[in-house]
C-alpha positions as YAML, in Angstrom:
chain: A
units: angstrom
residues:
- id: 1
  name: UNK
  ca: [-39.73, 42.07, -38.39]
- id: 2
  name: UNK
  ca: [-40.92, 45.37, -36.91]
- id: 3
  name: UNK
  ca: [-38.56, 44.89, -33.93]
- id: 4
  name: UNK
  ca: [-35.61, 44.31, -36.28]
- id: 5
  name: UNK
  ca: [-36.36, 47.50, -38.24]
- id: 6
  name: UNK
  ca: [-36.68, 49.47, -35.02]
- id: 7
  name: UNK
  ca: [-33.32, 48.11, -33.81]
- id: 8
  name: UNK
  ca: [-31.63, 48.97, -37.16]
- id: 9
  name: UNK
  ca: [-32.99, 52.55, -36.95]
- id: 10
  name: UNK
  ca: [-31.63, 52.83, -33.39]
- id: 11
  name: UNK
  ca: [-28.16, 52.09, -34.73]
- id: 12
  name: UNK
  ca: [-28.32, 55.18, -36.94]
- id: 13
  name: UNK
  ca: [-29.37, 57.34, -34.00]
- id: 14
  name: UNK
  ca: [-28.08, 55.51, -30.88]
- id: 15
  name: UNK
  ca: [-28.26, 58.67, -28.79]
- id: 16
  name: UNK
  ca: [-30.44, 61.77, -28.95]
- id: 17
  name: UNK
  ca: [-27.46, 63.85, -27.91]
- id: 18
  name: UNK
  ca: [-24.55, 62.43, -29.98]
- id: 19
  name: UNK
  ca: [-24.27, 61.38, -33.60]
- id: 20
  name: UNK
  ca: [-23.06, 57.96, -34.71]
- id: 21
  name: UNK
  ca: [-19.85, 59.58, -35.97]
- id: 22
  name: UNK
  ca: [-19.18, 61.25, -32.60]
- id: 23
  name: UNK
  ca: [-19.75, 57.99, -30.73]
- id: 24
  name: UNK
  ca: [-17.57, 56.10, -33.23]
- id: 25
  name: UNK
  ca: [-14.69, 58.59, -32.93]
- id: 26
  name: UNK
  ca: [-14.98, 58.60, -29.12]
- id: 27
  name: UNK
  ca: [-14.99, 54.80, -29.06]
- id: 28
  name: UNK
  ca: [-11.95, 54.64, -31.30]
- id: 29
  name: UNK
  ca: [-10.09, 57.20, -29.17]
- id: 30
  name: UNK
  ca: [-10.86, 55.25, -25.99]
- id: 31
  name: UNK
  ca: [-9.81, 51.98, -27.68]
- id: 32
  name: UNK
  ca: [-6.53, 53.38, -29.00]
- id: 33
  name: UNK
  ca: [-5.76, 55.02, -25.64]
- id: 34
  name: UNK
  ca: [-6.46, 51.76, -23.81]
- id: 35
  name: UNK
  ca: [-4.23, 49.84, -26.23]
- id: 36
  name: UNK
  ca: [-1.39, 52.36, -25.81]
- id: 37
  name: UNK
  ca: [-1.62, 52.24, -22.00]
- id: 38
  name: UNK
  ca: [-1.62, 48.44, -22.07]
- id: 39
  name: UNK
  ca: [1.32, 48.34, -24.50]
- id: 40
  name: UNK
  ca: [3.37, 50.75, -22.38]
- id: 41
  name: UNK
  ca: [2.49, 48.78, -19.23]
- id: 42
  name: UNK
  ca: [3.48, 45.47, -20.84]
- id: 43
  name: UNK
  ca: [6.78, 46.93, -22.05]
- id: 44
  name: UNK
  ca: [7.56, 48.42, -18.64]
- id: 45
  name: UNK
  ca: [6.78, 45.21, -16.74]
- id: 46
  name: UNK
  ca: [8.79, 43.16, -19.24]
- id: 47
  name: UNK
  ca: [11.99, 45.14, -18.79]
- id: 48
  name: UNK
  ca: [15.06, 43.85, -17.01]
- id: 49
  name: UNK
  ca: [14.95, 46.95, -14.80]
- id: 50
  name: UNK
  ca: [11.47, 46.00, -13.59]
- id: 51
  name: UNK
  ca: [12.44, 42.38, -12.93]
- id: 52
  name: UNK
  ca: [15.53, 43.21, -10.90]
- id: 53
  name: UNK
  ca: [13.75, 45.96, -8.97]
- id: 54
  name: UNK
  ca: [12.71, 43.15, -6.64]
- id: 55
  name: UNK
  ca: [15.47, 42.90, -4.03]
- id: 56
  name: UNK
  ca: [15.32, 39.10, -3.89]
- id: 57
  name: UNK
  ca: [15.70, 38.74, -7.68]
- id: 58
  name: UNK
  ca: [18.54, 41.26, -7.69]
- id: 59
  name: UNK
  ca: [20.57, 39.41, -5.03]
- id: 60
  name: UNK
  ca: [19.58, 35.76, -5.72]
- id: 61
  name: UNK
  ca: [18.67, 35.18, -9.36]
- id: 62
  name: UNK
  ca: [20.20, 38.02, -11.38]
- id: 63
  name: UNK
  ca: [23.81, 37.37, -10.24]
- id: 64
  name: UNK
  ca: [23.43, 33.77, -11.44]
- id: 65
  name: UNK
  ca: [22.41, 35.01, -14.91]
- id: 66
  name: UNK
  ca: [25.39, 37.39, -14.97]
- id: 67
  name: UNK
  ca: [27.76, 34.39, -14.72]
- id: 68
  name: UNK
  ca: [26.38, 32.71, -17.86]
- id: 69
  name: UNK
  ca: [26.93, 33.03, -21.60]
- id: 70
  name: UNK
  ca: [23.33, 34.23, -21.93]
- id: 71
  name: UNK
  ca: [24.40, 37.44, -20.17]
- id: 72
  name: UNK
  ca: [27.88, 38.01, -21.59]
- id: 73
  name: UNK
  ca: [29.51, 36.35, -24.58]
- id: 74
  name: UNK
  ca: [31.89, 36.91, -27.48]
- id: 75
  name: UNK
  ca: [29.09, 38.07, -29.80]
- id: 76
  name: UNK
  ca: [27.74, 40.67, -27.36]
- id: 77
  name: UNK
  ca: [24.26, 39.19, -27.56]
- id: 78
  name: UNK
  ca: [22.50, 38.80, -24.25]
- id: 79
  name: UNK
  ca: [19.17, 37.49, -23.06]
- id: 80
  name: UNK
  ca: [17.15, 39.54, -20.61]
- id: 81
  name: UNK
  ca: [14.66, 38.17, -18.09]
- id: 82
  name: UNK
  ca: [11.77, 38.69, -20.53]
- id: 83
  name: UNK
  ca: [13.50, 36.79, -23.33]
- id: 84
  name: UNK
  ca: [13.31, 33.57, -21.32]
- id: 85
  name: UNK
  ca: [10.31, 34.15, -19.08]
- id: 86
  name: UNK
  ca: [7.78, 36.02, -21.21]
- id: 87
  name: UNK
  ca: [6.39, 34.55, -24.44]
- id: 88
  name: UNK
  ca: [6.27, 36.80, -27.52]
- id: 89
  name: UNK
  ca: [2.76, 35.79, -28.71]
- id: 90
  name: UNK
  ca: [-0.02, 37.90, -27.16]
- id: 91
  name: UNK
  ca: [-2.25, 35.24, -25.52]
- id: 92
  name: UNK
  ca: [0.64, 33.24, -23.98]
- id: 93
  name: UNK
  ca: [2.18, 36.55, -22.86]
- id: 94
  name: UNK
  ca: [-1.04, 37.54, -21.06]
- id: 95
  name: UNK
  ca: [-1.27, 34.10, -19.43]
- id: 96
  name: UNK
  ca: [2.35, 34.37, -18.25]
- id: 97
  name: UNK
  ca: [1.78, 37.89, -16.93]
- id: 98
  name: UNK
  ca: [-1.16, 36.60, -14.87]
- id: 99
  name: UNK
  ca: [0.99, 33.70, -13.59]
- id: 100
  name: UNK
  ca: [3.80, 36.11, -12.72]
- id: 101
  name: UNK
  ca: [1.40, 38.17, -10.63]
- id: 102
  name: UNK
  ca: [1.62, 35.29, -8.15]
- id: 103
  name: UNK
  ca: [5.28, 36.14, -7.54]
- id: 104
  name: UNK
  ca: [4.52, 39.86, -7.27]
- id: 105
  name: UNK
  ca: [1.74, 39.05, -4.79]
- id: 106
  name: UNK
  ca: [4.19, 36.87, -2.85]
- id: 107
  name: UNK
  ca: [6.57, 39.81, -2.61]
- id: 108
  name: UNK
  ca: [3.81, 42.21, -1.50]
- id: 109
  name: UNK
  ca: [2.33, 39.84, 1.09]
- id: 110
  name: UNK
  ca: [5.68, 38.82, 2.56]
- id: 111
  name: UNK
  ca: [5.79, 35.23, 1.28]
- id: 112
  name: UNK
  ca: [9.07, 35.84, -0.61]
- id: 113
  name: UNK
  ca: [10.14, 39.24, 0.71]
- id: 114
  name: UNK
  ca: [13.51, 38.23, 2.19]
- id: 115
  name: UNK
  ca: [16.44, 36.37, 0.64]
- id: 116
  name: UNK
  ca: [15.80, 33.42, 2.94]
- id: 117
  name: UNK
  ca: [12.08, 33.19, 2.12]
- id: 118
  name: UNK
  ca: [12.85, 33.57, -1.58]
- id: 119
  name: UNK
  ca: [15.46, 30.81, -1.39]
- id: 120
  name: UNK
  ca: [12.99, 28.53, 0.37]
- id: 121
  name: UNK
  ca: [10.46, 29.01, -2.47]
- id: 122
  name: UNK
  ca: [13.02, 28.97, -5.32]
- id: 123
  name: UNK
  ca: [12.81, 25.21, -6.02]
- id: 124
  name: UNK
  ca: [9.01, 25.37, -6.41]
- id: 125
  name: UNK
  ca: [9.22, 28.48, -8.60]
- id: 126
  name: UNK
  ca: [11.92, 26.82, -10.72]
- id: 127
  name: UNK
  ca: [9.82, 23.65, -11.07]
- id: 128
  name: UNK
  ca: [6.82, 25.71, -12.26]
- id: 129
  name: UNK
  ca: [8.96, 27.52, -14.83]
- id: 130
  name: UNK
  ca: [10.52, 24.27, -16.10]
- id: 131
  name: UNK
  ca: [7.04, 22.73, -16.41]
- id: 132
  name: UNK
  ca: [5.85, 25.80, -18.35]
- id: 133
  name: UNK
  ca: [8.78, 25.56, -20.76]
- id: 134
  name: UNK
  ca: [8.24, 21.82, -21.24]
- id: 135
  name: UNK
  ca: [4.57, 22.44, -21.97]
- id: 136
  name: UNK
  ca: [5.34, 24.99, -24.70]
- id: 137
  name: UNK
  ca: [8.28, 23.01, -26.18]
- id: 138
  name: UNK
  ca: [10.77, 25.57, -24.86]
- id: 139
  name: UNK
  ca: [9.39, 28.24, -27.19]
- id: 140
  name: UNK
  ca: [11.32, 31.05, -25.51]
- id: 141
  name: UNK
  ca: [14.57, 29.12, -26.13]
- id: 142
  name: UNK
  ca: [13.53, 28.54, -29.74]
- id: 143
  name: UNK
  ca: [12.89, 32.24, -30.26]
- id: 144
  name: UNK
  ca: [16.71, 32.59, -30.37]
- id: 145
  name: UNK
  ca: [18.06, 29.05, -30.89]
- id: 146
  name: UNK
  ca: [17.10, 27.12, -34.01]
- id: 147
  name: UNK
  ca: [18.15, 23.49, -34.01]
- id: 148
  name: UNK
  ca: [18.09, 23.28, -37.82]
- id: 149
  name: UNK
  ca: [20.62, 26.13, -37.99]
- id: 150
  name: UNK
  ca: [23.00, 24.75, -35.38]
- id: 151
  name: UNK
  ca: [26.43, 23.79, -36.67]
- id: 152
  name: UNK
  ca: [26.32, 20.30, -35.23]
- id: 153
  name: UNK
  ca: [29.91, 19.62, -36.32]
- id: 154
  name: UNK
  ca: [31.09, 22.10, -33.66]
- id: 155
  name: UNK
  ca: [29.23, 20.25, -30.89]
- id: 156
  name: UNK
  ca: [30.30, 17.27, -28.82]
- id: 157
  name: UNK
  ca: [29.12, 13.91, -30.08]
- id: 158
  name: UNK
  ca: [26.60, 13.64, -27.24]
- id: 159
  name: UNK
  ca: [25.16, 17.15, -27.85]
- id: 160
  name: UNK
  ca: [25.02, 16.51, -31.60]
- id: 161
  name: UNK
  ca: [23.14, 13.23, -31.00]
- id: 162
  name: UNK
  ca: [20.63, 14.85, -28.66]
- id: 163
  name: UNK
  ca: [20.05, 17.91, -30.86]
- id: 164
  name: UNK
  ca: [19.53, 15.77, -33.97]
- id: 165
  name: UNK
  ca: [17.04, 13.48, -32.22]
- id: 166
  name: UNK
  ca: [15.26, 15.87, -29.82]
- id: 167
  name: UNK
  ca: [11.81, 15.41, -31.36]
- id: 168
  name: UNK
  ca: [12.17, 11.65, -31.75]
- id: 169
  name: UNK
  ca: [13.20, 11.37, -28.10]
- id: 170
  name: UNK
  ca: [10.27, 13.56, -26.99]
- id: 171
  name: UNK
  ca: [12.70, 16.09, -25.50]
- id: 172
  name: UNK
  ca: [12.80, 19.85, -25.47]
- id: 173
  name: UNK
  ca: [15.56, 22.35, -24.66]
- id: 174
  name: UNK
  ca: [14.76, 22.65, -20.96]
- id: 175
  name: UNK
  ca: [15.14, 18.89, -20.43]
- id: 176
  name: UNK
  ca: [18.93, 19.18, -20.83]
- id: 177
  name: UNK
  ca: [19.48, 22.89, -20.17]
- id: 178
  name: UNK
  ca: [17.40, 23.50, -17.02]
- id: 179
  name: UNK
  ca: [20.23, 25.24, -15.15]
- id: 180
  name: UNK
  ca: [21.57, 27.23, -18.10]
- id: 181
  name: UNK
  ca: [20.67, 30.71, -16.81]
- id: 182
  name: UNK
  ca: [20.28, 30.12, -13.08]
- id: 183
  name: UNK
  ca: [22.68, 27.28, -12.20]
- id: 184
  name: UNK
  ca: [22.78, 28.05, -8.48]
- id: 185
  name: UNK
  ca: [19.02, 28.29, -7.97]
- id: 186
  name: UNK
  ca: [18.97, 25.40, -5.53]
- id: 187
  name: UNK
  ca: [17.16, 27.07, -2.70]
- id: 188
  name: UNK
  ca: [20.18, 28.56, -0.93]
- id: 189
  name: UNK
  ca: [20.03, 32.19, 0.14]
- id: 190
  name: UNK
  ca: [22.62, 34.43, -1.50]
- id: 191
  name: UNK
  ca: [25.14, 36.01, 0.82]
...
């Protein structure tokens, strides 16, 4: 009991030099500053400009996206790299950022630093991304596309059938739409 009382008193005067209020304000300032730095860093590394700053992405993967309706369409709505490759929820976003560091490390260490090396690794990278989307039920697709709001009457009979029965069939978006944004990502080097 005496130890507990001593510990409680130490909380009121944790330092001979600084008051509890000073330490609390300093801690809050450090916490808010850290959060702001992290938020700015996450935003910067989630931008399309950051993604295509890698030469191999800019000449191999980005041109494929530019040919699709996710990049340019009648409504003027477009998906950026982050929309498809970075989850919105904090914990999955942090996990994905750590996974993506593998690709950044590959660029730095020379594993994928040329168009040919990138093309050689593209099938494995695509397989990892497809597996990730299958595991999270294509959440990044569902952030924009809602099956219950689709006008099924405007779809082909086959698409309508699949969209109506996706859950019953144990399917997710990526099962049918794996090449939707990067149709040419077959491992060939771009010219």
